[in-house]
Each structure stands twice: as C-alpha cells, then as structure tokens.
Coordinates of C-alpha atoms in Angstrom, one line a residue:
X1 CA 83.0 -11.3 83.1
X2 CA 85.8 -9.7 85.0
X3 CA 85.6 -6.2 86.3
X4 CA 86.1 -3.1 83.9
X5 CA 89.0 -1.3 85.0
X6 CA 88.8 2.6 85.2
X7 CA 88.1 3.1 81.5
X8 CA 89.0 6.4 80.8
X9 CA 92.3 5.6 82.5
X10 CA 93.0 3.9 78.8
X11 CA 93.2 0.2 79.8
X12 CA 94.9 -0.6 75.8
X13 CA 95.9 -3.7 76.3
X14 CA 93.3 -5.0 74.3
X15 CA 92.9 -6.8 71.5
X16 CA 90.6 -5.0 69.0
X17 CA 91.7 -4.1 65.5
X18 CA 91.9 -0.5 64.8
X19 CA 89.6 1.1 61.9
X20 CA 91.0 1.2 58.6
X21 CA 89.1 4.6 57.9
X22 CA 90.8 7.0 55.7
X23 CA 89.6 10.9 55.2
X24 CA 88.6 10.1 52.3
X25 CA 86.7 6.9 52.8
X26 CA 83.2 6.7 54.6
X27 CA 84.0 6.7 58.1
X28 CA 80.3 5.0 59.2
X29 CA 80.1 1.5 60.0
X30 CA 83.7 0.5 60.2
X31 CA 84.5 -3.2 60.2
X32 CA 85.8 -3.9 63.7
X33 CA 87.1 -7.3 64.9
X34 CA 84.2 -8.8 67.2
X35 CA 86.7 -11.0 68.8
X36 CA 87.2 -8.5 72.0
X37 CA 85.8 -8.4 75.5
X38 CA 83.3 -6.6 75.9
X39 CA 85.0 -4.0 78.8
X40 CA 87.7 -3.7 75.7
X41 CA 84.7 -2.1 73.4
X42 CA 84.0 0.1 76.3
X43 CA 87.5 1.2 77.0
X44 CA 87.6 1.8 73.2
X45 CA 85.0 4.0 73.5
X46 CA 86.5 6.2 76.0
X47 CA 89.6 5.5 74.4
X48 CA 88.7 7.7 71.5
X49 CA 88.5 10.9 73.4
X50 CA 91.7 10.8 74.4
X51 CA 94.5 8.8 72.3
X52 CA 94.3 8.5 68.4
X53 CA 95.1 4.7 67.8
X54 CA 96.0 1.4 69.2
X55 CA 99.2 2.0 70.2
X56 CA 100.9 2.0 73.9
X57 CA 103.4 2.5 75.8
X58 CA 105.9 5.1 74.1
X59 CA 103.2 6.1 71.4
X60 CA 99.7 5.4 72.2
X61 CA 99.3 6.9 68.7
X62 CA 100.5 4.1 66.5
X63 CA 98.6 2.5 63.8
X64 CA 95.7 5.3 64.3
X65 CA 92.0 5.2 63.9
X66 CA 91.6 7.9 61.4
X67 CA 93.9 7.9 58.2
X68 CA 94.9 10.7 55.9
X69 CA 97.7 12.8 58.0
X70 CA 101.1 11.9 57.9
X71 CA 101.6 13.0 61.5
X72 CA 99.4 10.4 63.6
X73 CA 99.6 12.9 66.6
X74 CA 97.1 15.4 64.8
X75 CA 94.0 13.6 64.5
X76 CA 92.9 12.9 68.8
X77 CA 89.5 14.5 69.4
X78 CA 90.5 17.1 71.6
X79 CA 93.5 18.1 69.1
X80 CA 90.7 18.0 66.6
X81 CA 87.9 20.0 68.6
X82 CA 90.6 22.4 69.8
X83 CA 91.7 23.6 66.1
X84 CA 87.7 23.6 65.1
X85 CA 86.5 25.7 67.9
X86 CA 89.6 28.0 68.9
X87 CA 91.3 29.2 65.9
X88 CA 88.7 30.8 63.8
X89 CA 87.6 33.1 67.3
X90 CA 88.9 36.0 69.0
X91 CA 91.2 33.8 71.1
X92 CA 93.8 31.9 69.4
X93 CA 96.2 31.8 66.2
X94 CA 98.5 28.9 64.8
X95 CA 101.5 29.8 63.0
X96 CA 102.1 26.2 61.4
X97 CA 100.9 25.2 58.1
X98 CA 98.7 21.6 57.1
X99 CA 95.5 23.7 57.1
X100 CA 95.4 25.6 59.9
X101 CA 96.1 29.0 58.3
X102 CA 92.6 28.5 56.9
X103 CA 90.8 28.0 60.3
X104 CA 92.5 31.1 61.7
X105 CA 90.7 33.1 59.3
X106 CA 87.8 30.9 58.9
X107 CA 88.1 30.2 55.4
X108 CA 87.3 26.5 55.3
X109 CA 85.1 24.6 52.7
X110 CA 83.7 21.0 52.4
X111 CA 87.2 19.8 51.3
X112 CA 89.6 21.4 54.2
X113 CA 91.2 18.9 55.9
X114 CA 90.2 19.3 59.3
X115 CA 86.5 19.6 58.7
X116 CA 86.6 16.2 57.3
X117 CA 89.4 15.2 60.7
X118 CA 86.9 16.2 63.4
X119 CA 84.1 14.8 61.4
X120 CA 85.7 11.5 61.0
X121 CA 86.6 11.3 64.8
X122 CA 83.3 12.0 66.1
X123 CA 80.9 9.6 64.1
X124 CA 84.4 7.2 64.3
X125 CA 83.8 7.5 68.3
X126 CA 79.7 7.1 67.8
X127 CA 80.4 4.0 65.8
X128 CA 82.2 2.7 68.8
X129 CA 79.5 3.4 71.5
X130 CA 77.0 2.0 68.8
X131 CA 78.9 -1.5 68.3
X132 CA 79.6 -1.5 72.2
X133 CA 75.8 -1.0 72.3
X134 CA 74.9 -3.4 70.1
X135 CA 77.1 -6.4 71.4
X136 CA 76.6 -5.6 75.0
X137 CA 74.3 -2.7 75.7
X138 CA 71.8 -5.2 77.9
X139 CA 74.9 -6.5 80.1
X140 CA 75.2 -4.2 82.5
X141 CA 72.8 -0.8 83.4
X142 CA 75.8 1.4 84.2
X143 CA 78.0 0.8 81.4
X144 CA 75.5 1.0 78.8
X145 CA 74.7 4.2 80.2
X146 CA 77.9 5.5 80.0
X147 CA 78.3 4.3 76.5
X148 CA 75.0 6.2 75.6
X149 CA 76.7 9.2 77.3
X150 CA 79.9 9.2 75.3
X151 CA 77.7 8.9 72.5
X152 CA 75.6 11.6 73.6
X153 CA 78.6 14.2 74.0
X154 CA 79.9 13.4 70.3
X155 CA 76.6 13.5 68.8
X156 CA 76.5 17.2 70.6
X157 CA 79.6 18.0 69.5
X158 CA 79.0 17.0 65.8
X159 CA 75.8 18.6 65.9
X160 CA 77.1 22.1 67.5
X161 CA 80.0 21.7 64.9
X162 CA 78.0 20.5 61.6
X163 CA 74.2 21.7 62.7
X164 CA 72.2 18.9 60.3
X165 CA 73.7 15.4 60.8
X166 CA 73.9 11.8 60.1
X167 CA 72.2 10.3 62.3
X168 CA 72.0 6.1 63.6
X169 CA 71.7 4.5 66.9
X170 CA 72.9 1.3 65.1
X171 CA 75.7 -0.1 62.8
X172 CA 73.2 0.8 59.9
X173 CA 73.8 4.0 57.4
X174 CA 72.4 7.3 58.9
X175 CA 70.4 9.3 57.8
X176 CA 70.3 13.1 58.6
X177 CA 68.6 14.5 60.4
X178 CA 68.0 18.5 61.6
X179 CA 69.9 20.0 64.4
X180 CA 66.4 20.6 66.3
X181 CA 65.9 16.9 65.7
X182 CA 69.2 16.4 67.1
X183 CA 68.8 18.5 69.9
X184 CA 65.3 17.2 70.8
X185 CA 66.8 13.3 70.5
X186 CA 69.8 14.3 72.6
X187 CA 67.3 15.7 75.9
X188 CA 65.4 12.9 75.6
X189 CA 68.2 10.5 75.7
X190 CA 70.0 12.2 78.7
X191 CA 67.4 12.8 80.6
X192 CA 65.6 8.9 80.0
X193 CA 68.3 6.9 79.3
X194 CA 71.7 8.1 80.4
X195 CA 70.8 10.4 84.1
X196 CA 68.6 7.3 85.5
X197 CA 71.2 4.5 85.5
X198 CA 74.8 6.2 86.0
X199 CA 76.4 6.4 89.0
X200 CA 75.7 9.0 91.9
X201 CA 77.9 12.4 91.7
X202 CA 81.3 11.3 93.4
X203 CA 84.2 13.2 92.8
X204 CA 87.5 11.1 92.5
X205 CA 91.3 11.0 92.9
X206 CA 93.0 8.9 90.7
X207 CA 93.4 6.6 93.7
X208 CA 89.8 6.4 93.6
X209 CA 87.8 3.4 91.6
X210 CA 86.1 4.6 89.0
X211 CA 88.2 7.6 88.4
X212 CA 87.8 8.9 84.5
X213 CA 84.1 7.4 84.3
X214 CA 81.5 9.7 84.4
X215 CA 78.8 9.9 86.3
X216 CA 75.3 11.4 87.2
X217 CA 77.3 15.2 87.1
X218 CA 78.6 14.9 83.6
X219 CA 75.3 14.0 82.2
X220 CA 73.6 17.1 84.0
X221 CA 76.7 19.5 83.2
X222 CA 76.4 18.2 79.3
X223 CA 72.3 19.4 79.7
X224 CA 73.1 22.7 81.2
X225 CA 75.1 23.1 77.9
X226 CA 72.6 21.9 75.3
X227 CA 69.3 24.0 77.3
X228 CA 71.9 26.9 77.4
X229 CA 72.7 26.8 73.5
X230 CA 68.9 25.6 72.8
X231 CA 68.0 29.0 70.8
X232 CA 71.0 28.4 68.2
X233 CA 69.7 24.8 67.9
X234 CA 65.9 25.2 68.0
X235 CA 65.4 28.6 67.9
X236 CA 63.5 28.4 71.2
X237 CA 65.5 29.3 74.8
X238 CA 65.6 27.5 77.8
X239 CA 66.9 29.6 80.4
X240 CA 65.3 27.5 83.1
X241 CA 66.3 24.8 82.4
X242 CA 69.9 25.5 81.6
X243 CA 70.0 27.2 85.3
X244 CA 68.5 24.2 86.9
X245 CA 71.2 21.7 85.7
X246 CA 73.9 23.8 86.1
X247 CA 72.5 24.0 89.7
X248 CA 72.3 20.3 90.1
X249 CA 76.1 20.1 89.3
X250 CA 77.3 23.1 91.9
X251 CA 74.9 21.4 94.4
X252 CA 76.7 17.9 93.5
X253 CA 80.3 16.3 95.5
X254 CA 82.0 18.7 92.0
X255 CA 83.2 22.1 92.7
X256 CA 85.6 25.0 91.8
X257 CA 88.9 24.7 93.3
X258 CA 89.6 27.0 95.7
X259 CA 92.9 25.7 97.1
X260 CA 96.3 27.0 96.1
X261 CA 99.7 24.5 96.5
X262 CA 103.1 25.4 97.0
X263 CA 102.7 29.1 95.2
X264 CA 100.3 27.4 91.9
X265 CA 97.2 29.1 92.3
X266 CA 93.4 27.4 92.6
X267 CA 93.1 27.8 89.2
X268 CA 96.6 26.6 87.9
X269 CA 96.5 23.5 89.7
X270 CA 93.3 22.6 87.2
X271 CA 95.8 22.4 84.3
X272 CA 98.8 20.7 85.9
X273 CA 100.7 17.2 85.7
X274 CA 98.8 15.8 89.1
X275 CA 95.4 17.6 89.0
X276 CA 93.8 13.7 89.0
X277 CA 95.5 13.7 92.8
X278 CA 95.3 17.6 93.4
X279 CA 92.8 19.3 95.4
X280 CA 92.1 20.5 91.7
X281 CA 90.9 16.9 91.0
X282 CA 86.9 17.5 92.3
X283 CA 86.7 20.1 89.7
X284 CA 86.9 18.2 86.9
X285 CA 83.7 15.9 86.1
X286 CA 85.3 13.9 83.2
X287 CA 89.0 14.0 83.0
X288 CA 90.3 12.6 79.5
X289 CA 93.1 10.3 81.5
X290 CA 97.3 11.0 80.4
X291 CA 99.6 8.9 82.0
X292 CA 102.9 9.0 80.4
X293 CA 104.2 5.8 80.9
X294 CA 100.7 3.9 79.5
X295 CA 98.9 6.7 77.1
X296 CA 101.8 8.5 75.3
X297 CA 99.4 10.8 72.9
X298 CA 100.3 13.8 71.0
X299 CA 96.9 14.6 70.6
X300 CA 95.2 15.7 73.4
X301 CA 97.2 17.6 76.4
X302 CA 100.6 17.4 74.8
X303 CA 99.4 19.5 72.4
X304 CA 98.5 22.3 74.1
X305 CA 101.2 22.3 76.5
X306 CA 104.1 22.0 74.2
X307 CA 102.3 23.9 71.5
X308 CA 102.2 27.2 73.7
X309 CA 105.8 26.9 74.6
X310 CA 109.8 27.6 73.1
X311 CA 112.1 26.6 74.8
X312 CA 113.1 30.2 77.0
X313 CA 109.4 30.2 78.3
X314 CA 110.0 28.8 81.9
X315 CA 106.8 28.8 83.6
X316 CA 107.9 26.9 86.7
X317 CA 109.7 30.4 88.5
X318 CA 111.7 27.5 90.7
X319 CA 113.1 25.9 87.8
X320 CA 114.6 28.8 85.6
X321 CA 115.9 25.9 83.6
X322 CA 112.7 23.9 82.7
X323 CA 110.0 24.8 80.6
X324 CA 106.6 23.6 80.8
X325 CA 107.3 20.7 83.1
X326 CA 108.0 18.1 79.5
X327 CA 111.3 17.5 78.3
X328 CA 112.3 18.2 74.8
X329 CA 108.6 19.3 73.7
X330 CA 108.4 23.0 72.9
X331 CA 106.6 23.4 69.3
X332 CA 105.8 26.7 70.1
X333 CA 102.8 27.9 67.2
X334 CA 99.8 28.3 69.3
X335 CA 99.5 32.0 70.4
X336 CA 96.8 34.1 72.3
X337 CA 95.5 37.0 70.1
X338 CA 95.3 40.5 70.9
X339 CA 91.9 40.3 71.6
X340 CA 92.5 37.6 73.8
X341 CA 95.2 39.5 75.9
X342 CA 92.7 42.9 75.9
X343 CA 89.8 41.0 78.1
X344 CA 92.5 41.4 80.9
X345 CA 94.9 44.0 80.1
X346 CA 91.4 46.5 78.6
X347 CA 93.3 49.5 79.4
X348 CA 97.2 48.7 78.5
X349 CA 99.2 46.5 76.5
X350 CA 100.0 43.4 77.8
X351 CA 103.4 43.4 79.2
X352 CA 106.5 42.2 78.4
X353 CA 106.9 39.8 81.8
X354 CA 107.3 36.1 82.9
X355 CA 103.7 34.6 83.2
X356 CA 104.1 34.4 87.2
X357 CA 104.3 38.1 86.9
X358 CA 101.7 38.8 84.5
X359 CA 99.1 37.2 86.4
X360 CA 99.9 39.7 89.5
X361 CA 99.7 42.6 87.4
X362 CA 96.3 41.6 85.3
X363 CA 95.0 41.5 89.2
X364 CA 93.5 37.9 87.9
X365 CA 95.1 34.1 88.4
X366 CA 93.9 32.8 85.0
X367 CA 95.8 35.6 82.9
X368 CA 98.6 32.7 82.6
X369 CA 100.3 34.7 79.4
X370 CA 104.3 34.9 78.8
X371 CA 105.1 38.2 77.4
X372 CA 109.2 38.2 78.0
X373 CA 111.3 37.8 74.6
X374 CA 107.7 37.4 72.8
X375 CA 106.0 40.3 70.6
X376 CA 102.8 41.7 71.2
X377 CA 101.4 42.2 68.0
X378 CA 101.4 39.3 65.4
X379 CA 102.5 41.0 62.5
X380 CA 102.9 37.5 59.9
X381 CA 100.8 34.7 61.4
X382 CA 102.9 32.0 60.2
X383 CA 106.1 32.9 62.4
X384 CA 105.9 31.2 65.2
X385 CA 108.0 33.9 66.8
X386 CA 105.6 36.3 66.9
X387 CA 102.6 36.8 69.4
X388 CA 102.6 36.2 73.2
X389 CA 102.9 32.1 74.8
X390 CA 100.1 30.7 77.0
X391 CA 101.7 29.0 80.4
X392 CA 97.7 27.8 81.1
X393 CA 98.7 24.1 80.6
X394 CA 101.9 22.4 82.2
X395 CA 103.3 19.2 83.2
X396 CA 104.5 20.3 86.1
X397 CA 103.3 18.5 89.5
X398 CA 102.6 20.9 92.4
X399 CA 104.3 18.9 95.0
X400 CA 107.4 18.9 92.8
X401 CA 108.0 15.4 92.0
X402 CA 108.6 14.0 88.5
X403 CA 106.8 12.7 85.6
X404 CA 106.4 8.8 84.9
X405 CA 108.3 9.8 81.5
X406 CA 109.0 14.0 80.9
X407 CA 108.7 13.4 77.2
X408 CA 105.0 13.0 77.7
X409 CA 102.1 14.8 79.2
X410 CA 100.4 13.4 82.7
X411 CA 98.1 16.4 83.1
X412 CA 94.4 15.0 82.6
X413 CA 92.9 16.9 79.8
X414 CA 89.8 18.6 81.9
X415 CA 87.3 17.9 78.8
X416 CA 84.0 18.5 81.4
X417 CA 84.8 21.0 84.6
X418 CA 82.4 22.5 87.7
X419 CA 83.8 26.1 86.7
X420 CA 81.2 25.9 83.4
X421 CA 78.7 25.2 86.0
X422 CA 79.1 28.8 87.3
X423 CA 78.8 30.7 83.7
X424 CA 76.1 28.5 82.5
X425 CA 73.9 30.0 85.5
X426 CA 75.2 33.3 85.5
X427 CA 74.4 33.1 81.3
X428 CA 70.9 32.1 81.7
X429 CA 70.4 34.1 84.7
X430 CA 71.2 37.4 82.9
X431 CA 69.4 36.8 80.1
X432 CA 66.4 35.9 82.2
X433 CA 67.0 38.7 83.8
X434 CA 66.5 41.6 81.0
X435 CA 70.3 41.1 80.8
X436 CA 71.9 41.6 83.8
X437 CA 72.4 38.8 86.1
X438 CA 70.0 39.0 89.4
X439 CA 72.1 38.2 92.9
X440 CA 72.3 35.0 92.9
X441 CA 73.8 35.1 89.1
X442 CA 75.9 37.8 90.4
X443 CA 77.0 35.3 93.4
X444 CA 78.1 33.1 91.3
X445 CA 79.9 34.7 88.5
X446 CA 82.0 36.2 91.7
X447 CA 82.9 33.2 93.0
X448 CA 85.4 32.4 89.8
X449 CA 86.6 35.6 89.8
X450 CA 87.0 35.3 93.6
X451 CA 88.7 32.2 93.1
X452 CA 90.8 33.8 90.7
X453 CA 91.9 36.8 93.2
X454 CA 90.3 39.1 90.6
X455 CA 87.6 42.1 91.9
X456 CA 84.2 40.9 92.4
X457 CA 81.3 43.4 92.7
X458 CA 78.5 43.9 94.8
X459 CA 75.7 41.0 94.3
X460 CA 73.3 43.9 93.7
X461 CA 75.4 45.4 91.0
X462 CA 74.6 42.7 87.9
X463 CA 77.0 41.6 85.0
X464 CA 76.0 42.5 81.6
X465 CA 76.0 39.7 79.2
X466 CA 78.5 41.9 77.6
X467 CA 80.6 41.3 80.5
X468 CA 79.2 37.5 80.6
X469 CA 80.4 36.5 77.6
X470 CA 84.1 37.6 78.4
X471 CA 84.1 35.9 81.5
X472 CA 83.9 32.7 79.7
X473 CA 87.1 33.8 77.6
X474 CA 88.9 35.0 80.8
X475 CA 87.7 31.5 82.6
X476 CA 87.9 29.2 79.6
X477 CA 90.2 30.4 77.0
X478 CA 92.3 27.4 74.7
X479 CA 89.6 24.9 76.5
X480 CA 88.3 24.2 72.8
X481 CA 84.4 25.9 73.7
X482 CA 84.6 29.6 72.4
X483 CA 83.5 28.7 68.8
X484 CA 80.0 27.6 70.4
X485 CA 80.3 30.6 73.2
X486 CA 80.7 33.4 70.2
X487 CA 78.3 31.9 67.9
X488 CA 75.7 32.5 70.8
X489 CA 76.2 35.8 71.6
X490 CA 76.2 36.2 68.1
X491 CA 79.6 37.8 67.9
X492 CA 80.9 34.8 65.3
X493 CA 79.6 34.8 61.5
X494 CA 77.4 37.8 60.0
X495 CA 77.5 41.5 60.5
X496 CA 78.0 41.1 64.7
X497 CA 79.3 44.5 65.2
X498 CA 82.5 42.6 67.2
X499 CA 85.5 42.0 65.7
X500 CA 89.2 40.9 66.7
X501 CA 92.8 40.8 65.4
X502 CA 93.0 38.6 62.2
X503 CA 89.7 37.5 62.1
X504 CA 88.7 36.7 58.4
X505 CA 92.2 37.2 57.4
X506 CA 92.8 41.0 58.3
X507 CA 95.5 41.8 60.4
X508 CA 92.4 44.6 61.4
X509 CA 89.8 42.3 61.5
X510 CA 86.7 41.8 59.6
X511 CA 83.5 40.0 58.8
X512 CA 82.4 36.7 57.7
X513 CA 79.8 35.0 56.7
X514 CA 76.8 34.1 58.8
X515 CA 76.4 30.9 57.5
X516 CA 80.0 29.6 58.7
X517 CA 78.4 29.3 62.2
X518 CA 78.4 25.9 61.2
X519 CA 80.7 24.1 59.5
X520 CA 80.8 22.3 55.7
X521 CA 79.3 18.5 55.8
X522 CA 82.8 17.0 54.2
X523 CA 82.8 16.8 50.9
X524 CA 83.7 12.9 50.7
X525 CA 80.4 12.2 53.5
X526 CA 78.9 13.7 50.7
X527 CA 79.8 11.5 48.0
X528 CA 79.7 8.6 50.3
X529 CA 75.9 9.1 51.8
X530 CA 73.2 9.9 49.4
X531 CA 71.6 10.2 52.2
X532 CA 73.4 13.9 53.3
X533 CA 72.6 17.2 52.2
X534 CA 74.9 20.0 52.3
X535 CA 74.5 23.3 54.3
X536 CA 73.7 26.6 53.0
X537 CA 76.1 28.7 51.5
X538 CA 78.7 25.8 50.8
X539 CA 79.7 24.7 47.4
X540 CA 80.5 21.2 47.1

C-alpha cells in the first residue's frame, strides 16, 4: 500500500461516499462505502476535524457529512465546538440568528439545533476512526494509533460536552456509559494504546513530512487536560498527574513562541495565514490544516476570522485598505463581551482604538480587540453593530506575501497548542499548592505573560487561582475551551457568585442552572437509542 500522505493536510481526493446522516436521523453506524483505501479512511478521519463534507477545491464543504442546516458551512467541528463552548461564557456573543441567541444565554434543551450539530459531528467522527479501526486497525502500529487518538479527543470532547455517553469501540449500537466510566476508558486508552506506538515529539513546518499528524505530544497534552478536569468527571483530582504531562509536553521539541516577525508579535503569529511555516509553527501540536486552494471550509478558521470582522476593521496597520487578510469575507457577529474586554482593561473602559493600538495600551500582546467605529457596550445582542471586533485570527502572512485564494482561510486552526501546557501546570500547581501557585507554577505562568510583553511578578509572589483562571481567558479567549475552563472553577451553572454581561439573558447578568454544566443528550439520540438516558434537569 502506498504511503499515507500528511493526513491532516486533507488529502480529499478520495473516493469514499459521504454519510447520509440527518439531525434528525441516528447518526451511529452510518453506512459508508467500503470500496476506499485504507489511507482514504484515515484521512477521513482527520478530515472530520477540519472540513464538513466531500467536497474540494472551491468548497471543501459540498455534499456534507451532517444534514439538517441549509448553510453547509455551519456544521465543521471546530465551528460546532466553538458555538458550544464560547457563547454561553463570559467571553463571546453572536448577533446572528439559527439558534445561537439561545447559546448566548444558555437556554438550550434536548431539541436546540446545535446540541444535536456537535453531537452528530463527534460520534459522526468516532464512527470514522471506528470503521478505519475495524477495516485496518492491525495494518500499521502508527496509524492505528492515531486513529485511536482522534477517537480519543472526540470521545473527550463529547464526554466534557454531554457527561453520560454512548459509548462503542465498534460499528455496533452504544451503549452509555457514565462520564467516570468514560474518563477512566479514556486514561487507559491513552496511556496503553495510543502514547506507546505514535511517533516521537517532532515539531513540523509544513515543509516537513508528517506535518498535521499528531504525535507522542498531542496524546500527553490531551492527558494533562483530562487529569486536570478529573474532579468534574470523577469527582476525584489529579493534580499530579495533570502537572506531570503538561511537563512532558514543555520538556518535548513543542514550545511557546517567543519570536515576533515583521511588527506581528509572538503571539499573533500563532493565529496567522503562515503559522504552519512561521516560527509560530512549533507551537502548535495538532494543527487542523487550511489551504485555500485544496480545503476551502467555512467551518473551521474562516469562521472565526471573518466572523470577528466588517469591513472598516483593518487589522493589517500596512494595509489601511484590507481587512483581515481574506477578500470579500467580513460577516461581522461574533463579539467579545464586556467581561471579556475587563480581564485586560480591569480598571477602564476599553478604548475606542485600532487593535495594533489597543494591545500597546492593555500593556499585553494577546488583547487583539478593535474598538474604532465599534460600541462598547452591547445594548441589543442581535445587531451585529454593536460590541467591540476581535483581530485574534487573520489571514494575513507575516512575510507579506499572498494567499493561494484570498476568499479562503490558510491559517491552520491551532486545535492543540504548547501555551495550554503552561496553565495546565500552573492550574494544578496552585491548587496543590493551598491555591497559589509555588515558583515553579509562578515560572511558568510568567513565561506567557512574558511572551506577551505583559508584567510578570516575582516567582515568590504566587497567582491565585482567581488570577489562574483569567489567564486562561487572556491566553485562550475564542479558542473554543472556556465552557470546560468556567465549569471547573465553578464560575458556569449554579449559584457561583461570578457573573458577566448577558449571561442567562440579562443585559446585567444572572444565574443559571447547575445542571446545564452539561449539555441535553439530543432529543432524536433519544428516540433513536433505547439504550440512552437523559440528564438531570432536562425535559425531553
């Protein structure tokens, strides 16, 4: 069998037959055409982090996986993920309609739309790695391994989503299973079956074979994650273990960026049009591969860059004329909220200024925010002109040169990244710690913020977990994680004492239930699987 080509570089040349899976159909066990190679099953199962169909070319989008929208650019993963885990928190609104309103103010239910999307897309992609699996699993030690990783990170991401799931590690029907189960299946198939046979820690270039695959550093990153969450899942912490692999990753060839091109800062460069060539590139552990010429998606880093930009937003100060570094794609509705804006400006109102200005008067890189021509406040959440843009994401190259085609986004969605490294350990450190990270916590929680030209304190003088868990929104904000972040710091669902513009619906803010730390089980998996059992405090 030939050679698999880089496979999160979206080789879709292949013949496989998409799903027919509607919404509103059970999205298990899909009939898939068995007449493919076996690298094509593989590629399909990266494929489905990063376009939404089997289309290429000019719309990698066409005839896609998961039915039900009429737009087939709304239903990619990271689109998907992004809306789930971003608008019901203290970070981001949407002004547009088809259901969003609802996830602003968390007021979803086993029916809304997107809780059946992200749903669908994640056991859709688990089906994949399981078929792959199934066909070709004993083939090749590397491959499988990354299949079972793939698998792995969805089966996280449903479980952190949904807490009790469906559950199968073949083409049979699930059956659900509790999210300590799932928690205590997913370490044990990291740490036996996935770590062991990938590839050593390498970080890549696009000019590099293998670029997009993951590797040894992804499935350790992926365990920092679950050990760090392991008291919402289990109810038991592991500190220790969550400090350990986030250790194993800063110790690997990954790390921060630290170098600054042509006037982009360190940490701009990680969200820009070349950051698979950029010194920005051995930050990022798995890249979800754009090229605009090959994997034209609107669902994955399209989104966010022309969804944080109009058209007068020029974030480029050397092109007053351009926008966000794609031509024609400025759908402006995704805004930072107050709250959002307040973690760097604590003292002031944000102000009115171009985001290469803002950022030099937060006194920190990542506050990428365009205040010119926009409003502060968000007065009526669907008008689009209202709130503040975010410049974090852009198609420009740092070197200057153009796009393969400016319609479309070549910036490599940066869906794993060393920087979570860095908070993982200074997270578990702190809490280890009585609540205040120890020096070495301290060290590295300053190294981001050093990176980011923002003060750093003495490594004797700890940061409060307080502090913590708004360097994760300052580091990681619109990155499609605070949902999870919130939820443990217990600052999400319930009586938390924390509130935020708009949350629940209130321009003031104001509670919501606990038991929306997790999402609904969709109504129709309900219907479909005898086998599924709602969770509390949802009606079907």
């Amino acid at each position: 069998m030939k050679a698999l080509a880089p496979a999160a570089a979206l080789i879709f040349s292949m013949a496989a037959t998409s799903c027919l899976n509607d919404l509103d159909n059970e999205p298990i066990s899909p009939k898939i055409d068995l007449e493919v190679s076996n690298d094509g099953l593989l590629n399909k199962c990266y494929a489905n982090f990063g376009i939404n169909g089997t289309g290429s070319g000019s719309n990698s989008d066409d005839d896609c996986d998961v039915k039900g929208f009429n737009d087939n650019g709304m239903t990619g993963l990271v689109r998907a993920m992004w809306n789930i885990n971003e608008l019901p928190t203290d970070e981001a609104t949407c002004s547009w309609g088809d259901g969003l309103q609802e996830l602003n103010f968390a007021k979803y239910d086993p029916s809304h739309q997107w809780v059946k999307l992200y749903f669908t897309r994640l056991t859709l992609g688990i089906t994949f790695c399981n078929q792959y699996l199934a066909v070709a699993g004993d083939e090749d030690a590397t491959k499988a391994a990354e299949c079972r990783f793939l698998r792995a990170m969805q089966y996280y991401l449903l479980m952190d989503a949904y807490g009790n799931v469906p559950f199968s590690e073949t083409m049979e029907k699930p059956q659900q299973v509790s999210r300590a189960e799932m928690y205590e299946w997913l370490v044990k198939e990291l740490t036996e079956n996935v770590e062991p046979a990938l590839a050593e820690p390498k970080a890549k270039t696009s000019a590099d074979a293998g670029y997009g695959r993951v590797d040894k550093a992804s499935c350790w990153l992926l365990l920092s994650r679950l050990y760090l969450n392991a008291e919402v899942y289990t109810g038991k912490a592991d500190w220790e273990n969550a400090k350990k692999y986030a250790q194993k990753v800063i110790d690997s060839p990954y790390d921060i960026n630290t170098t600054s091109v042509n006037g982009w800062s360190a940490y701009q460069l990680v969200f820009m049009g070349d950051n698979d060539r950029s010194a920005a590139a051995k930050e990022i552990l798995f890249p979800i591969v754009n090229k605009s010429g090959t994997t034209a998606s609107y669902g994955n880093s399209l989104f966010l860059i022309a969804g944080c930009f109009d058209a007068a937003m020029h974030a480029n100060p050397n092109d007053p004329n351009g926008s966000n570094g794609c031509v024609g794609q400025t759908w402006i509705g995704l805004h930072p909220r107050v709250s959002l804006l307040r973690k760097f400006f604590p003292n002031s109102v944000a102000p009115e200024v171009p985001s290469y200005e803002m950022t030099e008067r937060a006194g920190d890189d990542r506050a990428i925010f365009w205040g010119e021509g926009r409003t502060y406040e968000i007065v009526n959440i669907t008008k689009s002109a209202e709130g503040y843009g975010v410049c974090k994401f852009i198609n420009y190259n740092s070197d200057n040169t153009a796009q393969v085609d400016p319609g479309f986004a070549d910036m490599d969605w940066p869906f794993l990244r060393a920087a979570e490294a860095y908070l993982n350990y200074a997270e578990a450190d702190a809490r280890m710690n009585g609540g205040t990270t120890g020096v070495e916590g301290t060290r590295k929680l300053n190294a981001l913020r050093q990176r980011a030209n923002a003060t750093t304190r003495p490594e004797t003088n700890g940061y409060s977990l307080s502090e913590i868990c708004d360097e994760w929104s300052r580091e990681f904000y619109f990155e499609g994680i605070r949902r999870t972040t919130l939820v443990r710091f217990n600052r999400f669902g319930g009586n938390t004492g924390y509130n935020w513009d708009w949350k629940g619906g209130e321009p003031a803010g104001k509670d919501f239930e606990a038991y929306k730390n997790v999402y609904p089980i969709p109504l129709t998996q309900i219907q479909s699987n005898t086998n599924l059992k709602q969770n509390d405090g949802y009606v079907n």
